[in-house]
PDB file of C-alpha atoms in Angstrom:
ATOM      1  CA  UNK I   2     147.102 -93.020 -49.433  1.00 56.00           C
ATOM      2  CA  UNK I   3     143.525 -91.691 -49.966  1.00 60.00           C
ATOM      3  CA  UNK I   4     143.729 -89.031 -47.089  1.00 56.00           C
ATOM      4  CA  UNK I   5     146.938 -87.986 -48.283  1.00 58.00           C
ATOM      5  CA  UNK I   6     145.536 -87.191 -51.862  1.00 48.00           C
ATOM      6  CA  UNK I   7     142.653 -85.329 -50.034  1.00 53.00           C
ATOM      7  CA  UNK I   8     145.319 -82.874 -48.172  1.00 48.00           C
ATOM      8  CA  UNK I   9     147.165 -82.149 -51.220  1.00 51.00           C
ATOM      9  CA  UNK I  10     143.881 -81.341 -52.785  1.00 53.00           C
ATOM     10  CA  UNK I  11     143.106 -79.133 -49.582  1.00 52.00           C
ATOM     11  CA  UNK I  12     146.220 -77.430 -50.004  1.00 51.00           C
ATOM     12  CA  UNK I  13     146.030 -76.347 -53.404  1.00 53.00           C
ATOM     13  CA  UNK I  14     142.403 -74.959 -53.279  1.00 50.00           C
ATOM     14  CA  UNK I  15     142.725 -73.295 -50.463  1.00 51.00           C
ATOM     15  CA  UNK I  16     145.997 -71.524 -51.553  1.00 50.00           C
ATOM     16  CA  UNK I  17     144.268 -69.655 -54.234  1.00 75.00           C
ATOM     17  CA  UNK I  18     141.759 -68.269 -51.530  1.00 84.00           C
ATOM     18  CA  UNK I  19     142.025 -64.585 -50.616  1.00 89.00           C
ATOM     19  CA  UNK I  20     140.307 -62.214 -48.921  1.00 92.00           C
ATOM     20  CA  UNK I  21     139.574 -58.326 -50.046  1.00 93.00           C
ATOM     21  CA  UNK I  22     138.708 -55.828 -47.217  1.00 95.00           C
ATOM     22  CA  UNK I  23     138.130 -52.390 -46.890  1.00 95.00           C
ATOM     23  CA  UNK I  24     135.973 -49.166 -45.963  1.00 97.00           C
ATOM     24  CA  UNK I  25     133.451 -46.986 -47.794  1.00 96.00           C
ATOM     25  CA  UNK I  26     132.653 -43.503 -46.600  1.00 96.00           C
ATOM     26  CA  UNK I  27     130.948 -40.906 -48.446  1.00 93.00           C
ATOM     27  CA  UNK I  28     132.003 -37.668 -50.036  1.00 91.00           C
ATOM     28  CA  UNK I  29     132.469 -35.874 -47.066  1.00 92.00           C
ATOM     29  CA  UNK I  30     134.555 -38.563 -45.329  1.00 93.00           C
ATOM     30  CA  UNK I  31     131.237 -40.089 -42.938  1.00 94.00           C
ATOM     31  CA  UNK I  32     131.135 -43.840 -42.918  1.00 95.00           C
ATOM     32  CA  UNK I  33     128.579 -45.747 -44.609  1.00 95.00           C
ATOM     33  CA  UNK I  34     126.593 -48.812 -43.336  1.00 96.00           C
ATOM     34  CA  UNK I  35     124.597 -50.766 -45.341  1.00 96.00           C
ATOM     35  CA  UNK I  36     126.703 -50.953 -48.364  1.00 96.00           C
ATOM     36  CA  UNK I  37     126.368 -53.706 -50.971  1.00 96.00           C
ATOM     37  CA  UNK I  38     129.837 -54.956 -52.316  1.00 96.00           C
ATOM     38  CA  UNK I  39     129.732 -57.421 -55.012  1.00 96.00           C
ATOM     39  CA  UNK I  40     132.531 -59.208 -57.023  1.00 92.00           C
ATOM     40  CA  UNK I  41     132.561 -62.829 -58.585  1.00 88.00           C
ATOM     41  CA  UNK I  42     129.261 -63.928 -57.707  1.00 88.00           C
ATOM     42  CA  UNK I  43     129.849 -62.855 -54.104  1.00 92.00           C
ATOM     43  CA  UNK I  44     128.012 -60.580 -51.722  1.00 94.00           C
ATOM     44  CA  UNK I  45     128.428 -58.450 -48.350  1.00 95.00           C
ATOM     45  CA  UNK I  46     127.129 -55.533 -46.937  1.00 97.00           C
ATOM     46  CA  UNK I  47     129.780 -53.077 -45.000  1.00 96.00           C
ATOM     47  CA  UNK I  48     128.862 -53.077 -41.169  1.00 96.00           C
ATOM     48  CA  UNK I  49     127.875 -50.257 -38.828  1.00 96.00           C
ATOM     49  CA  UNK I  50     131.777 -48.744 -39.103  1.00 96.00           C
ATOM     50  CA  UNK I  51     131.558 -49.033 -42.995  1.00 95.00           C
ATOM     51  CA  UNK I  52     134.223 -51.783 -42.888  1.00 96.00           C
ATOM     52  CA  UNK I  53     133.336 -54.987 -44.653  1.00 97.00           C
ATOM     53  CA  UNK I  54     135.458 -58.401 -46.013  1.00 95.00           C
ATOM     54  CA  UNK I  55     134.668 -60.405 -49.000  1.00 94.00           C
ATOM     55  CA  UNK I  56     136.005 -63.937 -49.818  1.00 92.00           C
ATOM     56  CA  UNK I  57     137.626 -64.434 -53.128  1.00 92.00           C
ATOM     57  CA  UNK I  58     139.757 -66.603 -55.266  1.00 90.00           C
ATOM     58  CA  UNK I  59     143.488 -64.981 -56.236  1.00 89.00           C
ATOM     59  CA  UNK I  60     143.190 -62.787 -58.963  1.00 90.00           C
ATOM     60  CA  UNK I  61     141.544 -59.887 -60.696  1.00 91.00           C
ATOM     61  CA  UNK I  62     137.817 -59.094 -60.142  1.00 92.00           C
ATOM     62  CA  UNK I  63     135.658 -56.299 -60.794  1.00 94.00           C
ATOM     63  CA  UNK I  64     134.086 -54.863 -57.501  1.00 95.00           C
ATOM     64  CA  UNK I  65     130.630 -53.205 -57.417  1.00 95.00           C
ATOM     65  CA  UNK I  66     129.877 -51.079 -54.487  1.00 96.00           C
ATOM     66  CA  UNK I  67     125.967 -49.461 -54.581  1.00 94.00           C
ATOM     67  CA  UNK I  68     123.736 -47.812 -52.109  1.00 93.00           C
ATOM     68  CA  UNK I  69     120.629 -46.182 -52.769  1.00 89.00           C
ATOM     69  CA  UNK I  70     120.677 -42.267 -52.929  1.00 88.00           C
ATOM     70  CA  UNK I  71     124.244 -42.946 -53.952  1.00 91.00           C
ATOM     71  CA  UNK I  72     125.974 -43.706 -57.522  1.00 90.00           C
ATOM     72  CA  UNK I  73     127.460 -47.109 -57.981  1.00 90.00           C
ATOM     73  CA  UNK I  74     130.942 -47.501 -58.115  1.00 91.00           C
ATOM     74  CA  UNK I  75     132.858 -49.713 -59.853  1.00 92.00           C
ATOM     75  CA  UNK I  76     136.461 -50.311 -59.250  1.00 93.00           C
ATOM     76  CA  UNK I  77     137.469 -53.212 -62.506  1.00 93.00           C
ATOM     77  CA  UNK I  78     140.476 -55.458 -62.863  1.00 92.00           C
ATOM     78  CA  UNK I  79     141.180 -55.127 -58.753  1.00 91.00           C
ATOM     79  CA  UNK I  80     144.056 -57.265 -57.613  1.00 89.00           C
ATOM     80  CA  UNK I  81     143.244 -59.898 -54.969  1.00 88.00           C
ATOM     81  CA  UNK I  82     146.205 -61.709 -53.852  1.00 84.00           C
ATOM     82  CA  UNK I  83     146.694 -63.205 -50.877  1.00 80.00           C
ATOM     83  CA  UNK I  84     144.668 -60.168 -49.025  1.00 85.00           C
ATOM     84  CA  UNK I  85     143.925 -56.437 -50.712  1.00 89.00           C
ATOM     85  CA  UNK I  86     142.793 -53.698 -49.264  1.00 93.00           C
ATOM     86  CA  UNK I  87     139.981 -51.192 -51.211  1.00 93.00           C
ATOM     87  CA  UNK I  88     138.926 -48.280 -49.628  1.00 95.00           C
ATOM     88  CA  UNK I  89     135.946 -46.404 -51.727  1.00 95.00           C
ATOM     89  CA  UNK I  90     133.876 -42.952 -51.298  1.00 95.00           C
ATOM     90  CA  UNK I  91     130.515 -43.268 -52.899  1.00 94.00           C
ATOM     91  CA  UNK I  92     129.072 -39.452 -53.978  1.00 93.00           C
ATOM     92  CA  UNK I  93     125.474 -39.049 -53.998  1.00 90.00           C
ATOM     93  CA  UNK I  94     123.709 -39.393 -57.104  1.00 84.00           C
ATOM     94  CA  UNK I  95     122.331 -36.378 -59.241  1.00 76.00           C
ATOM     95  CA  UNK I  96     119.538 -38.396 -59.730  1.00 67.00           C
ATOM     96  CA  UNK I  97     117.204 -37.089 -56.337  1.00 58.00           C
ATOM     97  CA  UNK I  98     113.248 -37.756 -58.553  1.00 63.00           C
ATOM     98  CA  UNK I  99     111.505 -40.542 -57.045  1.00 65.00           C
ATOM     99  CA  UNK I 100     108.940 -42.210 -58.679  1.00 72.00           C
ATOM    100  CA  UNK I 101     106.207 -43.689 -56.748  1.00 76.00           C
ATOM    101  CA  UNK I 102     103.572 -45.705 -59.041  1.00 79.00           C
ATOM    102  CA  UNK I 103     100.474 -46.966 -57.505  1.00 80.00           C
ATOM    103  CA  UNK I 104      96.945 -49.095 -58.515  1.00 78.00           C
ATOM    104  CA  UNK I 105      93.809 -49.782 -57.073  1.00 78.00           C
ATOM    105  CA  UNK I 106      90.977 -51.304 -58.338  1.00 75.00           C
ATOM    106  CA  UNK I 107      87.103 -51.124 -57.245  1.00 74.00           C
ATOM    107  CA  UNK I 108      84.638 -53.561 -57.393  1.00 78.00           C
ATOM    108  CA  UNK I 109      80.957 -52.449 -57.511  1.00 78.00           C
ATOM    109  CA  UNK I 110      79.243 -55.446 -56.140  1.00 67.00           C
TER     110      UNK I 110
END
């Protein structure tokens, strides 16, 4: 009796899982590594063909997608049932200053 609760508890949590998969590139259509993608708590980073995969309960999510020298994109409310596919282009951000802020301290001994 006990194991059969636990496979009707399997069942029904792992029937809400889905996964959401896709490919960034940037403006000019050239794949982009390195890539943080975040929705729900959850993390990845697209591999060396810009492609990555993300775990995530059925549903809607808001996906975050940020690299640096790039703006962040955010795609809201995106669909994930079953599996869903989001491709993205990230543009490079207007914003090229770089501040670099340094200290050093002496001591006369």
């Amino acid at each position: 009796m006990r194991w059969i609760l636990t496979l009707c508890f399997l069942l029904t949590t792992t029937a809400n899982a889905a996964t959401l998969r896709g490919r960034v590139i940037d403006s000019t259509g050239a794949v982009l590594p390195g890539v943080s993608v975040e929705a729900k708590g959850r993390t990845t980073v697209t591999q060396a063909d810009g492609t990555y995969e993300i775990a995530l309960e059925d549903g809607k999510h808001d996906v975050v997608f940020r690299l640096v020298g790039f703006a962040s994109t955010i795609k809201r409310a995106v669909d994930v049932t079953n599996d869903a596919q989001l491709d993205v282009a990230l543009y490079l951000s207007m914003n090229t200053d770089v501040v670099v802020t340094a200290k050093r301290t002496f001591r006369n001994s």
